[in-house]
Short mmCIF file of C-alpha atoms and ligand atoms in Angstrom, two decimals:
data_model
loop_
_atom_site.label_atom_id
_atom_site.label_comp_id
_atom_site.label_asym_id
_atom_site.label_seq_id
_atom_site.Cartn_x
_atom_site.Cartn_y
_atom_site.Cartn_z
CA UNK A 1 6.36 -12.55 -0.34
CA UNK A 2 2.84 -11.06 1.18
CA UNK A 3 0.21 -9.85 -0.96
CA UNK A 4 -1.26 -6.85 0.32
CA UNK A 5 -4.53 -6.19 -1.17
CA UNK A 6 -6.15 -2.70 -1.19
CA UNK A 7 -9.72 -2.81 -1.67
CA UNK A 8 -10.37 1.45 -1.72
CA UNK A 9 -12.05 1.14 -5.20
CA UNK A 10 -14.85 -1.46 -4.21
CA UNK A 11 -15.79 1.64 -2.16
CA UNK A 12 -14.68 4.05 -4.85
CA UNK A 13 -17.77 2.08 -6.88
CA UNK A 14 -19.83 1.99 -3.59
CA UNK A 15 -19.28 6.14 -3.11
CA UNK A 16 -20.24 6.78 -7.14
CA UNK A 17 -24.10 6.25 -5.92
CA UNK A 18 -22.85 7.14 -1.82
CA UNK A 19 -25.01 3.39 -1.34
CA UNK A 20 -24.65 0.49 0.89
CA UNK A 21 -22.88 -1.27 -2.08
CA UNK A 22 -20.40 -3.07 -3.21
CA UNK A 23 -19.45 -3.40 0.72
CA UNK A 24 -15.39 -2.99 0.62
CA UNK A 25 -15.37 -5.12 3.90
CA UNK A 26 -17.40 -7.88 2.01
CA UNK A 27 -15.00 -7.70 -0.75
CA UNK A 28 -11.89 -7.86 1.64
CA UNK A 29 -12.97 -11.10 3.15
CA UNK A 30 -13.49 -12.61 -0.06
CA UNK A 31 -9.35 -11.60 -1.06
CA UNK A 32 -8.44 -13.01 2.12
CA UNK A 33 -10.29 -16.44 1.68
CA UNK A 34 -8.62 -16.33 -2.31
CA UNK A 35 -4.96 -15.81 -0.76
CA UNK A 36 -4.14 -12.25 0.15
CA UNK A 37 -2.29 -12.02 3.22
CA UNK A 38 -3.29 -8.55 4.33
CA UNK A 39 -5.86 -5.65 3.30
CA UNK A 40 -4.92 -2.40 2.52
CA UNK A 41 -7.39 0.69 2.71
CA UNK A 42 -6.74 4.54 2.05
CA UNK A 43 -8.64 6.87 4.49
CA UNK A 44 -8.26 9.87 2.61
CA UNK A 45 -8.84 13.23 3.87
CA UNK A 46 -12.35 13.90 1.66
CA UNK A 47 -13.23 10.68 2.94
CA UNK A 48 -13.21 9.71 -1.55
CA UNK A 49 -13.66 6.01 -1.04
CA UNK A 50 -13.15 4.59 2.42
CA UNK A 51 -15.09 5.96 5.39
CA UNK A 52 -14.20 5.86 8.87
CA UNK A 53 -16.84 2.74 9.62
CA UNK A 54 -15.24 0.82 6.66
CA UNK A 55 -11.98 1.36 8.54
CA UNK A 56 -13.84 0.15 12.14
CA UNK A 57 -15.77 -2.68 10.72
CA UNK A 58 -12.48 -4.00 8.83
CA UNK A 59 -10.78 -3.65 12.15
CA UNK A 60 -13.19 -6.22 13.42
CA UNK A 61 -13.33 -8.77 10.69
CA UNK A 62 -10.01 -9.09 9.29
CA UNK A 63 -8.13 -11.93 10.21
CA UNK A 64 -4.92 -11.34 8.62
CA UNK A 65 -2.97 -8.07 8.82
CA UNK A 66 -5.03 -4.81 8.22
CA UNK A 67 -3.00 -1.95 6.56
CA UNK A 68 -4.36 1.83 6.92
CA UNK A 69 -3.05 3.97 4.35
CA UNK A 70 -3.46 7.64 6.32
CA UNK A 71 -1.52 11.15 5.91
CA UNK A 72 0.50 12.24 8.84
CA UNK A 73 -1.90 14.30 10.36
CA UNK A 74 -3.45 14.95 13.71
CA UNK A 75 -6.61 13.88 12.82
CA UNK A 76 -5.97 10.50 11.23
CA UNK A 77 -3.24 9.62 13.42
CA UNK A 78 -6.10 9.88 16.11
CA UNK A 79 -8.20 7.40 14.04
CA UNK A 80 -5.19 5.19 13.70
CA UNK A 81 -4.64 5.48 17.80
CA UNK A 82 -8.18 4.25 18.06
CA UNK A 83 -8.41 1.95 15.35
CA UNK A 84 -5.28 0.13 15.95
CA UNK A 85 -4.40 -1.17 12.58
CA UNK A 86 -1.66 -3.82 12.03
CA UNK A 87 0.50 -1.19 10.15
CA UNK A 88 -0.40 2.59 9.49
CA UNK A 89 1.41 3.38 6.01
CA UNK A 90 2.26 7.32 5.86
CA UNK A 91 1.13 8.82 2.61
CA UNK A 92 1.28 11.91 1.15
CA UNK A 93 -1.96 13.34 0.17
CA UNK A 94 -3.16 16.14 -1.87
CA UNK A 95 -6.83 16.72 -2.00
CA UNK A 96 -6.33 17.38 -5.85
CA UNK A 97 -4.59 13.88 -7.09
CA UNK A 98 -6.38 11.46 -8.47
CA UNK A 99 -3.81 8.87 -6.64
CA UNK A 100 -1.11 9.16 -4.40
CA UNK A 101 1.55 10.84 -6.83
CA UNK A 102 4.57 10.96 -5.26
CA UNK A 103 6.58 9.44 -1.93
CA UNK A 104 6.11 11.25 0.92
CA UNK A 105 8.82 13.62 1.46
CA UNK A 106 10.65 12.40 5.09
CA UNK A 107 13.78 14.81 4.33
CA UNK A 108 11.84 18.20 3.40
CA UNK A 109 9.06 17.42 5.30
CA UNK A 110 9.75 18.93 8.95
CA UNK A 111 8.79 17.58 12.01
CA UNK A 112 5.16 16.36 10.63
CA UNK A 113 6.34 12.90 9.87
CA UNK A 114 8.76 11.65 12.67
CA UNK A 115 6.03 13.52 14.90
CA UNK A 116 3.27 11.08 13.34
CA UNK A 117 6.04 7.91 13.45
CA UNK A 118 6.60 8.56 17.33
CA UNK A 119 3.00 8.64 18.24
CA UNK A 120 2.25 5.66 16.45
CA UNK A 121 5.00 3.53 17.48
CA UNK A 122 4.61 4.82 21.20
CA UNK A 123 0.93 3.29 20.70
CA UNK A 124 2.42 -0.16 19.57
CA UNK A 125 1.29 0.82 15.56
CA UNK A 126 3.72 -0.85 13.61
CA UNK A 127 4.92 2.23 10.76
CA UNK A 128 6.05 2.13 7.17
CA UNK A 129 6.48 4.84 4.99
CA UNK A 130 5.66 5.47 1.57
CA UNK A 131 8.92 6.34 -0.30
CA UNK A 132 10.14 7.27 -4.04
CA UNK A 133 12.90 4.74 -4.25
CA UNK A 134 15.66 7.62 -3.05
CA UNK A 135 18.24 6.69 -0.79
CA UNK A 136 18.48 9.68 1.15
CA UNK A 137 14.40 9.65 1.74
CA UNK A 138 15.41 5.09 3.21
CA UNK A 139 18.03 6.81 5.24
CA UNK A 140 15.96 9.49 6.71
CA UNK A 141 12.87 7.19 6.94
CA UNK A 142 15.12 4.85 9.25
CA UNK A 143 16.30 7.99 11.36
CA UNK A 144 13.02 9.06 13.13
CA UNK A 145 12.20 5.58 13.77
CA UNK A 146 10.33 4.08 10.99
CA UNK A 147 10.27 -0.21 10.91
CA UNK A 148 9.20 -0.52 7.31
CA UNK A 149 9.22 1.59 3.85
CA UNK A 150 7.45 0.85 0.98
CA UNK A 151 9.04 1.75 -2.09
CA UNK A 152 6.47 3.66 -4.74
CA UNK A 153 6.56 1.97 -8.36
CA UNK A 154 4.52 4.33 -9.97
CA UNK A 155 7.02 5.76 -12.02
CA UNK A 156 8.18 2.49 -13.26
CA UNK A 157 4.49 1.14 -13.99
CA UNK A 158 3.19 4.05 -15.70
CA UNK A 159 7.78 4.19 -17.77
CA UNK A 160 7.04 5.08 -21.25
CA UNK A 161 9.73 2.47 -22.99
CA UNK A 162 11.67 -0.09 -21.59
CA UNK A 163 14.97 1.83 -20.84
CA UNK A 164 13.01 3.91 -18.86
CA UNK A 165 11.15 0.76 -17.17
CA UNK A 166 14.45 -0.64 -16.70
CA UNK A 167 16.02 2.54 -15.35
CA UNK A 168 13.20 2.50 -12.50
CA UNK A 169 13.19 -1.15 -11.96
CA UNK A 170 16.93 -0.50 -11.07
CA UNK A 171 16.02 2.50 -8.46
CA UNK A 172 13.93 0.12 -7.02
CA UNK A 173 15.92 -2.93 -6.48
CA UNK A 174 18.92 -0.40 -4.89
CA UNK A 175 16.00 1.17 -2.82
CA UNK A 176 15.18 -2.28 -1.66
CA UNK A 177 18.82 -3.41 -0.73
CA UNK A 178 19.73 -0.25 0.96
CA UNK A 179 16.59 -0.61 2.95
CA UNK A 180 17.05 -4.20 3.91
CA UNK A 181 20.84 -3.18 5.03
CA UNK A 182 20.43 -0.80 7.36
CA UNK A 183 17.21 -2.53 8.92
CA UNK A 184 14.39 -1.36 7.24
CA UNK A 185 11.32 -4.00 5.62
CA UNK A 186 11.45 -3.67 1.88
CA UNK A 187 7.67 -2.88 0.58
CA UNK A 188 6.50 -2.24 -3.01
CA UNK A 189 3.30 -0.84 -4.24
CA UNK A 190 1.63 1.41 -6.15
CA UNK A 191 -0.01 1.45 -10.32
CA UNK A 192 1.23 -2.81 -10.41
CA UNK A 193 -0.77 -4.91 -12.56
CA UNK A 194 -1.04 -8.49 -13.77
CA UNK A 195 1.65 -7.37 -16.63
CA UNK A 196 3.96 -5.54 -14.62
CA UNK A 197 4.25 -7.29 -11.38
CA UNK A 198 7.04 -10.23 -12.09
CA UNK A 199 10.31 -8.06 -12.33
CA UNK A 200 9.08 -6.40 -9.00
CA UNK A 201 8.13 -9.49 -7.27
CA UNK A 202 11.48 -11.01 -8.18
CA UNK A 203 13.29 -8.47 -6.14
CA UNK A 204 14.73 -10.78 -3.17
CA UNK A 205 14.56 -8.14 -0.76
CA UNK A 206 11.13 -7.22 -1.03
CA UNK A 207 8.74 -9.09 1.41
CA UNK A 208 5.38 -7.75 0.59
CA UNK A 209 3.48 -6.38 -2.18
CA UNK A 210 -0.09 -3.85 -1.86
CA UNK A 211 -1.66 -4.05 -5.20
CA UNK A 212 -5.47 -2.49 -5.52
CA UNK A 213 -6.54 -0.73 -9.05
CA UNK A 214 -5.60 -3.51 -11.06
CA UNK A 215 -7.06 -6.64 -8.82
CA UNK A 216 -10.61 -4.60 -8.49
CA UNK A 217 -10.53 -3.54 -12.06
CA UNK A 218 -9.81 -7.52 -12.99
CA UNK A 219 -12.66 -8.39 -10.71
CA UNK A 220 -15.19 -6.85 -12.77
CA UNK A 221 -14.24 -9.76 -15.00
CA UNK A 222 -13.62 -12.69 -13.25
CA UNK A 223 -14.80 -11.84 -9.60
CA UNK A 224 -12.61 -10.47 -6.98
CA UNK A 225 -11.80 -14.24 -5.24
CA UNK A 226 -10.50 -15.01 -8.77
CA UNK A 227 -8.42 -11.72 -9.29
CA UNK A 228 -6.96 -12.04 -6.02
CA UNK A 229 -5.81 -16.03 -6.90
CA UNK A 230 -4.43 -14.79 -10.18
CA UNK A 231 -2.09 -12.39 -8.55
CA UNK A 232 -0.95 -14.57 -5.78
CA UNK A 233 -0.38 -17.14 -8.33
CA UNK A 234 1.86 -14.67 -10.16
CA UNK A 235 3.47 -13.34 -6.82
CA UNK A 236 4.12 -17.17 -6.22
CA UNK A 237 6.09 -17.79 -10.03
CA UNK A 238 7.83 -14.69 -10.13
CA UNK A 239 9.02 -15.13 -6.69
CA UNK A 240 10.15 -18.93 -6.70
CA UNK A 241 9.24 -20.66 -10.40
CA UNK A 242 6.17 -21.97 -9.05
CA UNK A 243 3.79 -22.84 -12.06
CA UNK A 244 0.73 -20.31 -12.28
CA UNK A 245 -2.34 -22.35 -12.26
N1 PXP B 301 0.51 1.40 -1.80
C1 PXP B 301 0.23 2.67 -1.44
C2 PXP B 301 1.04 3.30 -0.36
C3 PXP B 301 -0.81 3.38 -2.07
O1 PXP B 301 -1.07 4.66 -1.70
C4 PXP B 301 -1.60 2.73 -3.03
C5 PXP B 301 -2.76 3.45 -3.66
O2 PXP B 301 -3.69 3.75 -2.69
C6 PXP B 301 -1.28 1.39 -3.36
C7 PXP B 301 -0.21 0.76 -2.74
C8 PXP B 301 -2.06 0.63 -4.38
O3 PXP B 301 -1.90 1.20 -5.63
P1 PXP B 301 -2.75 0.66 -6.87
O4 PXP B 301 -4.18 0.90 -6.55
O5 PXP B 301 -2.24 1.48 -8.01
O6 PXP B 301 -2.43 -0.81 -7.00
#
């Protein structure tokens, strides 16, 4: 299983004083000497955290996979074209949210999507979508032409009790299967967290993981090399028994 780690809230610290630092692309070269095996960044549309330079620079320097997070619009599906990531993840985005809320909505939401899909794919982008775990939304997703989704778990990290928890973990896992079925790569992400993470990670289907808010927030404690070893390590013991440590 790949750990996909999204560094948007190095910048998020970095944009509170709209600095030089901390440098997200610092910080991503430091998770992916610690273990992560991609990095994950969020251009939003008010430009919150990431900038467009992070998103250039990052292109340069990574050596492993480079992720870009981006809405299925005109304009960032040009920066994508130019930037070239490894995969552009389709997100929903509402210039309100504090986070991304919700899946993006490939069944309701017109032609915008599969539009946004077909340009990137004709350009070589690899595409995954960022789905509620909802059949219907897998089916769709693999219908205009998508090659990965990546199932939200928000609603199961932020599940009041453990029915509930349990209830979600379940929507996942089916989400995950149906996915893997018909063709689709399984992806998870979204509100995981040192506590959270092993009934996700032991999902067989899933192949990769993009964890951000609670690796950065854990870095303030231990530094970010050290968060990022602690959640492979967990990744790594959920996944196949290996010992943490
Ligand atoms: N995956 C996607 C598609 C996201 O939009 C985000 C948040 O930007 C994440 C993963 C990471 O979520 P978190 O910061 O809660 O770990």
């Amino acid at each position: 299983m790949r750990l996909g780690v999204n560094v948007d809230h190095v910048a998020t610290v970095r944009e509170a004083r709209q600095g030089r630092q901390p440098d997200p692309v610092s910080a991503a070269l430091l998770c992916e000497e610690a273990g992560a095996d991609q990095i994950t960044v969020h251009l939003r549309e008010d430009r919150r955290h990431i900038q467009d330079r992070d998103v250039r620079v990052l292109r340069e320097l990574v050596k492993t996979q480079l992720n870009l997070e981006m809405a299925p619009t005109d304009e960032m599906v040009s920066v994508a074209l130019s930037v070239r990531p490894d995969t552009a993840t389709l997100v929903p985005e509402k210039r309100e949210e504090l986070t991304t809320e919700g899946g993006l909505d490939v069944l309701g939401g017109g032609d915008k999507v599969a539009t946004a899909v077909r340009r990137l794919r004709e350009a070589g982008v690899r595409v995954s979508l960022f789905v509620d775990p909802n059949l219907d939304q897998i089916n769709e997703s693999l219908r205009i032409g998508a090659e990965a989704v990546e199932i939200h778990t928000g609603r199961y990290a932020d599940a009041a009790g453990s029915t509930e928890r349990d209830e979600e973990l379940h929507r996942i896992a089916d989400a995950a299967k149906l996915a893997h079925r018909v063709g689709l790569e399984p992806l998870a992400g979204h509100g995981l967290d040192y506590q959270n993470v092993g009934p996700i990670a032991r999902i067989p289907e899933l192949t990769e993981l993009n964890i951000g808010h609670s690796i950065v927030a854990r870095a303030l404690a231990v530094g970010i090399a050290e968060a990022v070893r602690e959640m492979a390590a967990l990744v790594r013991f959920h996944r196949a028994g290996v010992p943490v440590g």
